[in-house]
XYZ file of C-alpha atoms in Angstrom:
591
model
C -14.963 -10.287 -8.155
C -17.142 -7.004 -7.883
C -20.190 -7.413 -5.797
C -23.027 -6.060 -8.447
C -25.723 -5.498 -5.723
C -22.958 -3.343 -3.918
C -21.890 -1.307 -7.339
C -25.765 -0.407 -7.776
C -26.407 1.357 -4.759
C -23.087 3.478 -5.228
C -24.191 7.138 -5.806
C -21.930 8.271 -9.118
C -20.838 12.369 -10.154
C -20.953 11.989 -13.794
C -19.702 15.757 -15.215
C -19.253 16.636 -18.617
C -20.336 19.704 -20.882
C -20.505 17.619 -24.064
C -24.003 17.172 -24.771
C -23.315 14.036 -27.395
C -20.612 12.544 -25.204
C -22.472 13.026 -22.065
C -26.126 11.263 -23.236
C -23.463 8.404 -24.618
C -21.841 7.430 -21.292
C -25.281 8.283 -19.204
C -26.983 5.834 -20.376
C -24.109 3.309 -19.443
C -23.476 4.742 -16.070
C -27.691 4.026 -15.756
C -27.261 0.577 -16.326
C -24.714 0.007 -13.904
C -25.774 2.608 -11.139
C -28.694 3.275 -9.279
C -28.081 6.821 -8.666
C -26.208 8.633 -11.352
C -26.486 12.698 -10.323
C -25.518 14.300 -13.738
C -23.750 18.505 -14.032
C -22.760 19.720 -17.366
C -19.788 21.956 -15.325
C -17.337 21.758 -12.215
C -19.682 24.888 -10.154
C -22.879 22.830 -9.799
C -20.863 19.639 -9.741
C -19.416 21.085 -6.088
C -22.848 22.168 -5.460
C -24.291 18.718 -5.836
C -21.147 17.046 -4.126
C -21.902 19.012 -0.521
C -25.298 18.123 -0.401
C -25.212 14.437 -1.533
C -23.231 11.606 -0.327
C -21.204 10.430 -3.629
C -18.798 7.408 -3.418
C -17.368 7.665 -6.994
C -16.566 10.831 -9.605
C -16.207 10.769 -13.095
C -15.171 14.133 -14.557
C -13.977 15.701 -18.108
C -11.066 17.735 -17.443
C -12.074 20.782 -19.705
C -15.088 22.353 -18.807
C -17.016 25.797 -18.085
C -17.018 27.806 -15.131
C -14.797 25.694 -12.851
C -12.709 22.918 -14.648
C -12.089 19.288 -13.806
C -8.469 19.818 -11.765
C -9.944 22.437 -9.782
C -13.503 21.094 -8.815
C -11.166 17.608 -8.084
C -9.091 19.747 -5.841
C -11.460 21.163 -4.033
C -13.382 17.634 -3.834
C -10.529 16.339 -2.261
C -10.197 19.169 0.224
C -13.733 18.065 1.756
C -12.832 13.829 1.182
C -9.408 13.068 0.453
C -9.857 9.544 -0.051
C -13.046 9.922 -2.749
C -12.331 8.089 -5.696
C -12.269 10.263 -8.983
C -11.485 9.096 -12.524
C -10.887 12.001 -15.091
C -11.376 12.383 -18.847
C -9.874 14.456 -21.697
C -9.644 14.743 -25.690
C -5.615 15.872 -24.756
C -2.665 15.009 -22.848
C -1.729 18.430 -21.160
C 1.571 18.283 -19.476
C 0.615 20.524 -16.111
C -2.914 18.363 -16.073
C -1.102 15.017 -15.989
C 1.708 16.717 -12.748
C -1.180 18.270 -11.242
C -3.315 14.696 -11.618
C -0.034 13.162 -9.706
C -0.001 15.456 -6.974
C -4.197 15.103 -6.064
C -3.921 11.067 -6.229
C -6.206 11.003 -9.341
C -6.978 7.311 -9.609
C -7.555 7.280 -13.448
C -6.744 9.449 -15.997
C -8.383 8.328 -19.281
C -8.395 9.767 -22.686
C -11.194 9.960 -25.161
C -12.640 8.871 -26.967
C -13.496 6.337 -23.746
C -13.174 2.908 -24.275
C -16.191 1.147 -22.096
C -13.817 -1.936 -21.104
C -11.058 0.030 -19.812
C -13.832 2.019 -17.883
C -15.657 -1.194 -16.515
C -12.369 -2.582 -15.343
C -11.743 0.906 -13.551
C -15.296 1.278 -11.926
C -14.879 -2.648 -10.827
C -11.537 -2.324 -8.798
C -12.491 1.229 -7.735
C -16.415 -0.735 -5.969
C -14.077 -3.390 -4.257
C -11.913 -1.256 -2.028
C -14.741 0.850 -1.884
C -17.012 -2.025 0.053
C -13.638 -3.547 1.225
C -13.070 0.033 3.113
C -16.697 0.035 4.502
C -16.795 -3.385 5.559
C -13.507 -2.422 7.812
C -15.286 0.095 9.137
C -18.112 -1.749 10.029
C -15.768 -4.362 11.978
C -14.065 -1.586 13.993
C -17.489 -0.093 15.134
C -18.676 -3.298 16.378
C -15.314 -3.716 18.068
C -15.764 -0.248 19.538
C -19.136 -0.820 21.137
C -18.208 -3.674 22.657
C -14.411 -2.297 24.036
C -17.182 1.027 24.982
C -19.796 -0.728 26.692
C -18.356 -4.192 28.137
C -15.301 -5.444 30.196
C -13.545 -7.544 27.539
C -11.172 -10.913 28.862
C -9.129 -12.986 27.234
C -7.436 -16.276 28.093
C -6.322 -19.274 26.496
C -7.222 -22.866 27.122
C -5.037 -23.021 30.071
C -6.437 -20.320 31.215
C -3.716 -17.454 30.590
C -4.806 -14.725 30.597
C -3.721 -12.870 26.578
C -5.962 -9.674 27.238
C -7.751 -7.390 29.068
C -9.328 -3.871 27.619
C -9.672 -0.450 29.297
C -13.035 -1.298 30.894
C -11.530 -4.116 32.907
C -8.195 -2.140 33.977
C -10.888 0.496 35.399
C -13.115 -1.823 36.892
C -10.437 -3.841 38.655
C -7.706 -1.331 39.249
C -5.256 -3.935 37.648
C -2.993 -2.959 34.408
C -2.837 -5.548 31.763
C 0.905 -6.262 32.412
C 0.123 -6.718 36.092
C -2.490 -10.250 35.390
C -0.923 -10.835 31.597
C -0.088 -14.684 31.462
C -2.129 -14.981 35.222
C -4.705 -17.701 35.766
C -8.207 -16.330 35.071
C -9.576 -17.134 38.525
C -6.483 -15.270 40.228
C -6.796 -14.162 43.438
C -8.528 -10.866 42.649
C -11.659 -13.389 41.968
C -11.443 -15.628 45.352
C -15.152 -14.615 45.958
C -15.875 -16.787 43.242
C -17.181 -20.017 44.498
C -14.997 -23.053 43.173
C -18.195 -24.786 42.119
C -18.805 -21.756 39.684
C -15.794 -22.275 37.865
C -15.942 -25.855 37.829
C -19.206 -25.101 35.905
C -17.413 -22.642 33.737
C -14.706 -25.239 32.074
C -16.976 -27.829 31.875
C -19.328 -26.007 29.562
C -16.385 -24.198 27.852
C -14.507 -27.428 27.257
C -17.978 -29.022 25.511
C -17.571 -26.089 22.970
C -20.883 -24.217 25.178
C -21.084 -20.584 26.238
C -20.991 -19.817 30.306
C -23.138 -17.368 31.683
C -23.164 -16.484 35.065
C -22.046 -14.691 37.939
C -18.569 -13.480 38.552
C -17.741 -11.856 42.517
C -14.008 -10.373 42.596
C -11.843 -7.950 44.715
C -10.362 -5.031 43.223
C -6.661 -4.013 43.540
C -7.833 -1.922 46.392
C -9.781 -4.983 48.147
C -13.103 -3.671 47.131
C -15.926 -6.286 45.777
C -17.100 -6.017 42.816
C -19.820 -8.192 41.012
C -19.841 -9.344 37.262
C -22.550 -10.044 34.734
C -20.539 -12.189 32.707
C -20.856 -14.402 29.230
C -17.892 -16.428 28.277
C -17.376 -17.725 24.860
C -15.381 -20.750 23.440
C -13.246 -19.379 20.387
C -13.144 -21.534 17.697
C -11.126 -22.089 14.118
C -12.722 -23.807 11.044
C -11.594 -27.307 12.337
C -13.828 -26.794 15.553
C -10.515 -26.927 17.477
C -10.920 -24.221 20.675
C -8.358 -21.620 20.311
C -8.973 -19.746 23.132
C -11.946 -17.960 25.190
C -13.596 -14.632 25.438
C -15.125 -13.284 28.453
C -17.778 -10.419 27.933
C -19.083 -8.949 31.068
C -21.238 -5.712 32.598
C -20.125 -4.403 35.838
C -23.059 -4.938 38.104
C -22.417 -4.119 42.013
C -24.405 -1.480 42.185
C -27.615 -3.182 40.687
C -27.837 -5.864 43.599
C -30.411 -6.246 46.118
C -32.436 -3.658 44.422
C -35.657 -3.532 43.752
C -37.638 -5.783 40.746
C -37.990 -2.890 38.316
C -34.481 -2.533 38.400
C -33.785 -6.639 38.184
C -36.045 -6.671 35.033
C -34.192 -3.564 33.515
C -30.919 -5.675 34.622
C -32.414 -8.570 32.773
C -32.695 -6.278 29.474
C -29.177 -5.337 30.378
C -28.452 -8.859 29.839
C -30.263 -9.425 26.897
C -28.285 -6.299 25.446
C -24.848 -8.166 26.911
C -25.983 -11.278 24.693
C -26.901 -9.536 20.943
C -23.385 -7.952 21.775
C -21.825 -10.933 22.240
C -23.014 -12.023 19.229
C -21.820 -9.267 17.674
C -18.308 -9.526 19.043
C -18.115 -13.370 17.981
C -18.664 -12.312 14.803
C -16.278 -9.577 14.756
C -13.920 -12.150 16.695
C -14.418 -14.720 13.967
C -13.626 -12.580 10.844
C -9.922 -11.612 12.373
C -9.188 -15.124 12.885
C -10.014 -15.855 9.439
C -7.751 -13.243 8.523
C -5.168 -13.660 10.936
C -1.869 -16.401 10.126
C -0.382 -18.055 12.794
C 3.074 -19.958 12.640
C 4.822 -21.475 15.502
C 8.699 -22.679 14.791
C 10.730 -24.392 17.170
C 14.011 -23.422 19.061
C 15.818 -24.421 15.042
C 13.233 -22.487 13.642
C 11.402 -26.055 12.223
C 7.657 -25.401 12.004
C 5.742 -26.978 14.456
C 2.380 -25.988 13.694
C 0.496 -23.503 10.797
C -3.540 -22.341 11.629
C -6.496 -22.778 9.086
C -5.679 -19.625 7.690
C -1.940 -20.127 6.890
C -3.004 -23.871 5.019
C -6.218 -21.768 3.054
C -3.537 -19.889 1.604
C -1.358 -21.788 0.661
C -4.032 -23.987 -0.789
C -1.823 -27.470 1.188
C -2.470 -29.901 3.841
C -0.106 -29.361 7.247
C 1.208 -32.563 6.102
C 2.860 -31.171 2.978
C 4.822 -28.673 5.265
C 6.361 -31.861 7.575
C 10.326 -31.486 8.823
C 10.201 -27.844 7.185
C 11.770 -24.379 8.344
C 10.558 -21.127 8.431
C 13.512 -20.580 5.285
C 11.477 -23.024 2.666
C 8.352 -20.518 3.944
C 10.480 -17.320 2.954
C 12.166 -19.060 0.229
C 15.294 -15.823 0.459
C 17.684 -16.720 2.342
C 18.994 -13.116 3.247
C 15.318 -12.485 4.596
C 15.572 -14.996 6.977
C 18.930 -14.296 8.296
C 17.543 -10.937 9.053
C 14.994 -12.267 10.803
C 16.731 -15.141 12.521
C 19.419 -12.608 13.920
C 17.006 -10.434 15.664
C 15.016 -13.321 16.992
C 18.328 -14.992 18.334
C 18.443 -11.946 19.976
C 15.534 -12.160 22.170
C 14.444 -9.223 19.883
C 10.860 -9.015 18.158
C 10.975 -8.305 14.262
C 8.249 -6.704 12.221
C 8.568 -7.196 8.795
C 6.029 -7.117 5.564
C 6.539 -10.691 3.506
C 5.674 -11.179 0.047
C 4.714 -15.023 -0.147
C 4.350 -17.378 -3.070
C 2.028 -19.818 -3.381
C 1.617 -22.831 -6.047
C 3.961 -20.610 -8.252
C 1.972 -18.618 -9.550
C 0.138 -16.760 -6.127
C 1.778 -14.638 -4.068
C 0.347 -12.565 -0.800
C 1.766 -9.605 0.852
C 1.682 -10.588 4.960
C 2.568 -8.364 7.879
C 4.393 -10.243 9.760
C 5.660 -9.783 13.427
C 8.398 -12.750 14.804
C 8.452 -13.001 18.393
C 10.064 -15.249 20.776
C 8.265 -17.087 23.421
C 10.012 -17.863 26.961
C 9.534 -19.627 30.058
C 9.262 -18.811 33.630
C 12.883 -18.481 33.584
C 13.152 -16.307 31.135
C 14.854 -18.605 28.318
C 13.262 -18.779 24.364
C 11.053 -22.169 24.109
C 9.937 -21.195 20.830
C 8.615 -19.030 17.901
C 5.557 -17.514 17.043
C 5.193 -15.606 13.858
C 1.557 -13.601 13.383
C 0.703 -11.961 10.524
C -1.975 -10.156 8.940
C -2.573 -10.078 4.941
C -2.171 -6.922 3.577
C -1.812 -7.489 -0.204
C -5.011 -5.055 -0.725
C -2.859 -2.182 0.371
C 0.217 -3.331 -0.926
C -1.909 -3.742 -4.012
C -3.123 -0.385 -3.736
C 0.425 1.156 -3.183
C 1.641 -0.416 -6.206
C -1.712 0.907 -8.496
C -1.070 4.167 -7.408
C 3.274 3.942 -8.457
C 2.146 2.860 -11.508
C -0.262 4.949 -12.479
C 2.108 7.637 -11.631
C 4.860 5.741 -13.546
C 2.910 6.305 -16.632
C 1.712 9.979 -16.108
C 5.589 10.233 -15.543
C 6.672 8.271 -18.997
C 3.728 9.740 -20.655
C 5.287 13.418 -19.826
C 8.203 12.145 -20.943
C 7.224 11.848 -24.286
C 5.716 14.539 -24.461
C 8.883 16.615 -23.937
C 10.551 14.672 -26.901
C 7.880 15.037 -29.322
C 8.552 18.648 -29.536
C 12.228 18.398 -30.009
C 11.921 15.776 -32.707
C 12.278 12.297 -30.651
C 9.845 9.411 -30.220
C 8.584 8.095 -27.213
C 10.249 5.036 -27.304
C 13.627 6.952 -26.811
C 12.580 7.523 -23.451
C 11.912 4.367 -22.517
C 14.964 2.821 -23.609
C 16.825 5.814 -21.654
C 15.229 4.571 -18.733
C 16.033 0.984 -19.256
C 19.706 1.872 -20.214
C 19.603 3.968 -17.141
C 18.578 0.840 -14.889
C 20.297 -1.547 -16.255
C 23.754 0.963 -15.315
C 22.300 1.838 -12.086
C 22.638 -2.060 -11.434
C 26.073 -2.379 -12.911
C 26.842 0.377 -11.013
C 26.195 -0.998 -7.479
C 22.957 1.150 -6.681
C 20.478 -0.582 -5.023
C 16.784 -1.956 -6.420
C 15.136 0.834 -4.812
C 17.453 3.230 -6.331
C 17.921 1.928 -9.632
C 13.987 1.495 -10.095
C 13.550 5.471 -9.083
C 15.894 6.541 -11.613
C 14.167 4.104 -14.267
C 10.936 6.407 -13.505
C 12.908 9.377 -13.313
C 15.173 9.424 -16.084
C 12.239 10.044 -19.049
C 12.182 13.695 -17.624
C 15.466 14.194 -18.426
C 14.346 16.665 -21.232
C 10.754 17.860 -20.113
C 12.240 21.199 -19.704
C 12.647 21.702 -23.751
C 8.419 22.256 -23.529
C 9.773 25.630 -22.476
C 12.102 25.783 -25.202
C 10.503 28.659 -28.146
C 9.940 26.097 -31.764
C 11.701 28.474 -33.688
C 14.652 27.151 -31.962
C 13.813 23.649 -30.586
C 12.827 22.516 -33.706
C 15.481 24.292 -36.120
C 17.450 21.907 -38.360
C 20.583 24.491 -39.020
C 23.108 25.218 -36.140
C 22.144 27.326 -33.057
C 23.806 30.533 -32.688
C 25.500 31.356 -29.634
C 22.458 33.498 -28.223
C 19.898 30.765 -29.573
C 22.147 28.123 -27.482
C 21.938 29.787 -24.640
C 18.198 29.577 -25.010
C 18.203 26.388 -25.156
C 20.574 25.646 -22.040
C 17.770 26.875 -20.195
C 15.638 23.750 -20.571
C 17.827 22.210 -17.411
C 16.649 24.356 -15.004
C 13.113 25.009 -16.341
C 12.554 20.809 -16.090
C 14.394 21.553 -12.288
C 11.853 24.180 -11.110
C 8.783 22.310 -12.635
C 9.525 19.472 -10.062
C 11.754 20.640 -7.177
C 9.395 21.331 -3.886
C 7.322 18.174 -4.901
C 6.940 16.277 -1.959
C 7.324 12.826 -4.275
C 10.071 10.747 -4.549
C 9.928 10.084 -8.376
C 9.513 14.327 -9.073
C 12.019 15.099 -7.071
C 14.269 12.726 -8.590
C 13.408 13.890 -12.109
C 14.148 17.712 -10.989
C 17.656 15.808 -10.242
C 18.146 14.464 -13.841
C 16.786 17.613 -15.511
C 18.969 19.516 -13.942
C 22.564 17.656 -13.930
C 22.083 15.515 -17.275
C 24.307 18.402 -19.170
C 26.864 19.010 -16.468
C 30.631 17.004 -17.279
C 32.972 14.839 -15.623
C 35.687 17.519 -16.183
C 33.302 20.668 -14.905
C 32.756 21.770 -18.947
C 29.174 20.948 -18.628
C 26.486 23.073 -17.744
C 23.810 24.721 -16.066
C 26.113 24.926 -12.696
C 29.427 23.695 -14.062
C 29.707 20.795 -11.190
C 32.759 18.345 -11.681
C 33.122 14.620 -10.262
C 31.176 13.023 -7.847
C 29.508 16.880 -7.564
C 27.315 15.462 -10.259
C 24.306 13.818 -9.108
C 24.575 9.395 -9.791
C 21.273 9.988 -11.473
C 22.775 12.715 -13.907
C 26.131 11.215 -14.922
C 24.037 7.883 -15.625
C 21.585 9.619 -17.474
C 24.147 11.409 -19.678
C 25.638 8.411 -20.875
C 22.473 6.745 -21.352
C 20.921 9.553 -23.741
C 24.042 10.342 -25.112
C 24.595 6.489 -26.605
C 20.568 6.635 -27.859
C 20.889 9.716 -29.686
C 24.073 8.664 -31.352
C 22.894 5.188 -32.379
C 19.051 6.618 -33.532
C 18.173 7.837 -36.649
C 16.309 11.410 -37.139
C 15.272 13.658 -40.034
C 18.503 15.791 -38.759
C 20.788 13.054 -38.714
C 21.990 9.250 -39.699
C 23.016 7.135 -37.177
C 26.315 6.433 -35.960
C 27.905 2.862 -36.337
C 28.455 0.885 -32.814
C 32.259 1.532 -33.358
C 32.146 5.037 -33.949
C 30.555 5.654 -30.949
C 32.277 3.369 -28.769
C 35.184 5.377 -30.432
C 33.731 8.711 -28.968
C 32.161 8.247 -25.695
C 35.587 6.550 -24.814
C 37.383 9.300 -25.721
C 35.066 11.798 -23.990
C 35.447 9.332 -20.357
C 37.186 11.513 -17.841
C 36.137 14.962 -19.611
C 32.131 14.648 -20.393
C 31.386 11.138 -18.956
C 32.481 9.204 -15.619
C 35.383 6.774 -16.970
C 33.982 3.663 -15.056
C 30.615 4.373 -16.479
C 31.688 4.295 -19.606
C 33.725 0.994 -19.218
C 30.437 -0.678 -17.411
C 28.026 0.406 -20.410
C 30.132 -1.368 -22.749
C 30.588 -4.224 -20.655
C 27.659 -4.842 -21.163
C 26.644 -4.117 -24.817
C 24.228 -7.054 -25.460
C 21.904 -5.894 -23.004
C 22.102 -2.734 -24.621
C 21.338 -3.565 -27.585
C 19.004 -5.777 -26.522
C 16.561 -3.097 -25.280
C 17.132 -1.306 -28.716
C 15.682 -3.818 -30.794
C 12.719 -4.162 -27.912
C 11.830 -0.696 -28.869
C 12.469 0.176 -31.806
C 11.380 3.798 -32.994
């Protein structure tokens, strides 16, 4: 749920150089917004974006001096990651690409509906305090890695971690004292009374402070200002300890000034201690911890695993880590490379209560003995469905710029809009028949709308005339394959580049009749020859002002007798197979 202290002290770009629409949604944006800086075109706009610090934009497309594309272009040349929603009375086919290509996070038309707006501002403000409150976390990390010698070990007193400060202070690399006792031999200064001190406060859940005197890898002493603090998760059950300390040799035996500015030195040690706690604290909350046995069993799930999943530990009793994944080829992969003494990273999409699910980065390890053989398994993770989240906004908002230019390419030649979307449904549900994979079949799904966008280029006295072409006017109109190829092919995107594909090859035949290149066979792109069939059946089995439909027979009659010289043969066969999906999908979307 938005934070609405956070969304008012946002700072908002609000351009637009309708007077009438612009008092309208200003007085909205006031209500909502603290700081609302207001330019009627995309020059001052810039002007006011380098001197101010704006988290959000909200920009009409068409405007004077500098419109919306370019001032959002050149916004995103200073801050690529600024959040910009845009606005316009028309869907323009090179606004909606270019909108693709600059990661436009909205792209609304008007008149604006305030509840579609609200709903944008409101997810934009949580990654936007989501972001800064990451950023806040790191620093504090930071200036404590910076400043301090950070220490690690667990309640056997293994050491798990050591940071750059301690490797230089020591002269020891972390995989030299990794898994050592904390009072190895590099601190055998250290009086055995201290550390008896030390785990008898840390084992009553208290914080140590004291002295530490070690040796350094070259046998030189070296004295420690250290705090050490018991780590603990939400059931008060010590996970493991931290160990903060200044490096202060140099300070002894001098004078009092210096021992009182070594006492504020201390003081400074403690408020970052704090800090680090803190900082410590918020990545075990986020952080999900499960340990499997030798057969994989679960022995044991943290506080943050069970918050998830909304269950008591008990619930999960005599499972495996395969009722966790719930897929069994998932776990195979992951049980292979484990059996392997091999570590697997791998992101997990988890379900919980049915109707929950979490995205969780997830890296399986094995865990051995002193001998070097696998006692168990630990599985850590990290939930990242705000990314994965994220990733999937920004697909589908480009899925609909895509379907959306889609349509717009057969409105001008006569079509409706749902004819592209039952293309691209035909064109999956083949792609699955077929034996492409999900990844493959879902990109031509997105892809296969274009399949016409070149006819925008296509003159109306010849796109939309109802009598034959002649041969010249045909030849015109041939040309709408490779003017939907160049409109796409040196984008960098997956989804363009696979619509330059289908543009291009959706004409070209099985026997090499076809055109714009004449290819033949398996020459013929997968995403072309499944395309053709798909827009071929549509066309025959719609109704337009030019034509009746066809009957299902007489066009099972005809594309079977065009397999092997304009379609694939096995295509073909497939398609039919299966029919009631087919038609299925045609009474879905009806024109």
């Amino acid at each position: 749920m938005v934070n609405k202290g956070f969304l008012k002290r946002l700072n908002v770009l609000y351009v637009e150089d309708e007077l009438e629409a612009a008092n309208k949604l200003s007085k909205f944006l006031d209500r909502v917004f603290n700081n609302v800086y207001y330019s009627s075109n995309g020059k001052d706009a810039l002007d006011i974006f380098s001197k101010r610090r704006i988290d959000l934009v909200i920009s009409d497309l068409n405007m004077p001096l500098i419109d919306g594309l370019e001032m959002s272009e050149k916004i995103k040349e200073i801050n690529p990651n600024i959040p910009i929603i845009l606005t316009t009375a028309r869907t323009e086919t090179p606004c909606l690409i270019k909108a693709i290509e600059l990661n436009i996070d909205s792209y609304l038309l008007k008149p604006i509906e305030l509840d579609i707006l609200i709903d944008k501002i409101y997810a934009i403000a949580d990654k936007i305090e989501a972001s800064q409150s990451r950023r806040l976390l790191e620093q504090y990390k930071d200036a404590i890695d910076e400043s301090s010698i950070v220490l690690k070990f667990d309640v056997e007193g293994k050491i798990s971690f050591v940071n750059n400060q301690y490797e230089k202070i020591t002269g020891y690399k972390f995989s030299e004292v990794k898994d050592r006792f904390f009072n190895f031999n590099t601190l055998d200064d250290t009086s055995s009374a201290t550390f008896s001190e030390l785990w008898e406060k840390l084992e009553n859940d208290e914080i140590w402070e004291g002295k530490i005197f070690g040796r350094t890898s070259e046998d030189k002493k070296y004295i420690l200002n250290s705090t050490t603090i018991p780590i603990v998760d939400n059931n008060k059950k010590i996970l493991e300890y931290l160990c903060i300390s200044n490096d202060i040799t140099e300070e002894e035996g001098l004078s009092e000034v210096l021992k009182a500015k070594l006492e504020e030195s201390k003081d400074d040690l403690t408020s970052k201690s704090y800090l680090l706690n803190e900082y410590k604290r918020c990545l075990d909350i986020s952080s999900i911890l499960i340990n499997l046995d030798k057969n994989f069993k679960i022995t044991n799930l943290n506080s943050r695993f069970l918050e998830l999943a909304k269950k008591p530990i008990e619930s999960f009793k005599d499972k495996t880590l395969k009722d966790i994944l719930k897929d069994k080829d998932l776990y195979n992969e992951i049980v292979e490379e484990l059996l392997e003494s091999k570590s697997k990273n791998k992101v997990i999409k988890l379900d919980f209560n049915g109707n929950e699910h979490k995205y969780i980065d997830f890296t399986f390890s094995p865990v051995f003995n002193e001998n070097k053989q696998i006692i168990e398994y630990l599985a850590v993770g990290h939930d990242v469905s705000e990314i994965i989240e994220l990733q999937h906004e920004i697909e589908d908002t480009q899925k609909d710029l895509i379907l959306t230019l889609g349509s717009v390419g057969e409105s001008r030649s006569k079509e409706t809009a749902n004819h592209v979307t039952r293309v691209a449904l035909f064109s999956y549900m083949l792609a699955k028949e077929y034996g492409l994979s999900e990844e493959e079949a879902n990109l031509l799904k997105l892809a296969s709308p274009m399949h016409d966008i070149g006819k925008i280029g296509i003159p109306d006295s010849i796109l939309k005339k109802e009598g034959k072409l002649t041969f010249e006017e045909y030849e015109i109109m041939k040309t709408h394959t490779d003017i939907g190829f160049n409109m796409f092919k040196n984008s960098n995107r997956k989804i363009l580049r696979s619509s330059s594909i289908v543009a291009h090859e959706h004409h070209e035949k099985w026997d090499g009749s076809g055109y714009p290149r004449g290819l033949k066979g398996e020459q013929i792109h997968i995403f072309g020859r499944i395309t053709a069939v798909a827009d071929v059946f549509d066309a025959l089995s719609s109704k337009r002002c030019y034509k009746e439909c066809w009957s299902l027979d007489d066009i099972k009659k005809y594309m079977f007798e065009k397999a092997g010289t304009e379609f694939e043969p096995k295509l073909v066969e497939l398609f039919f197979k299966n029919i009631d999906k087919v038609l299925k999908i045609k009474e879905n979307f009806k024109d």
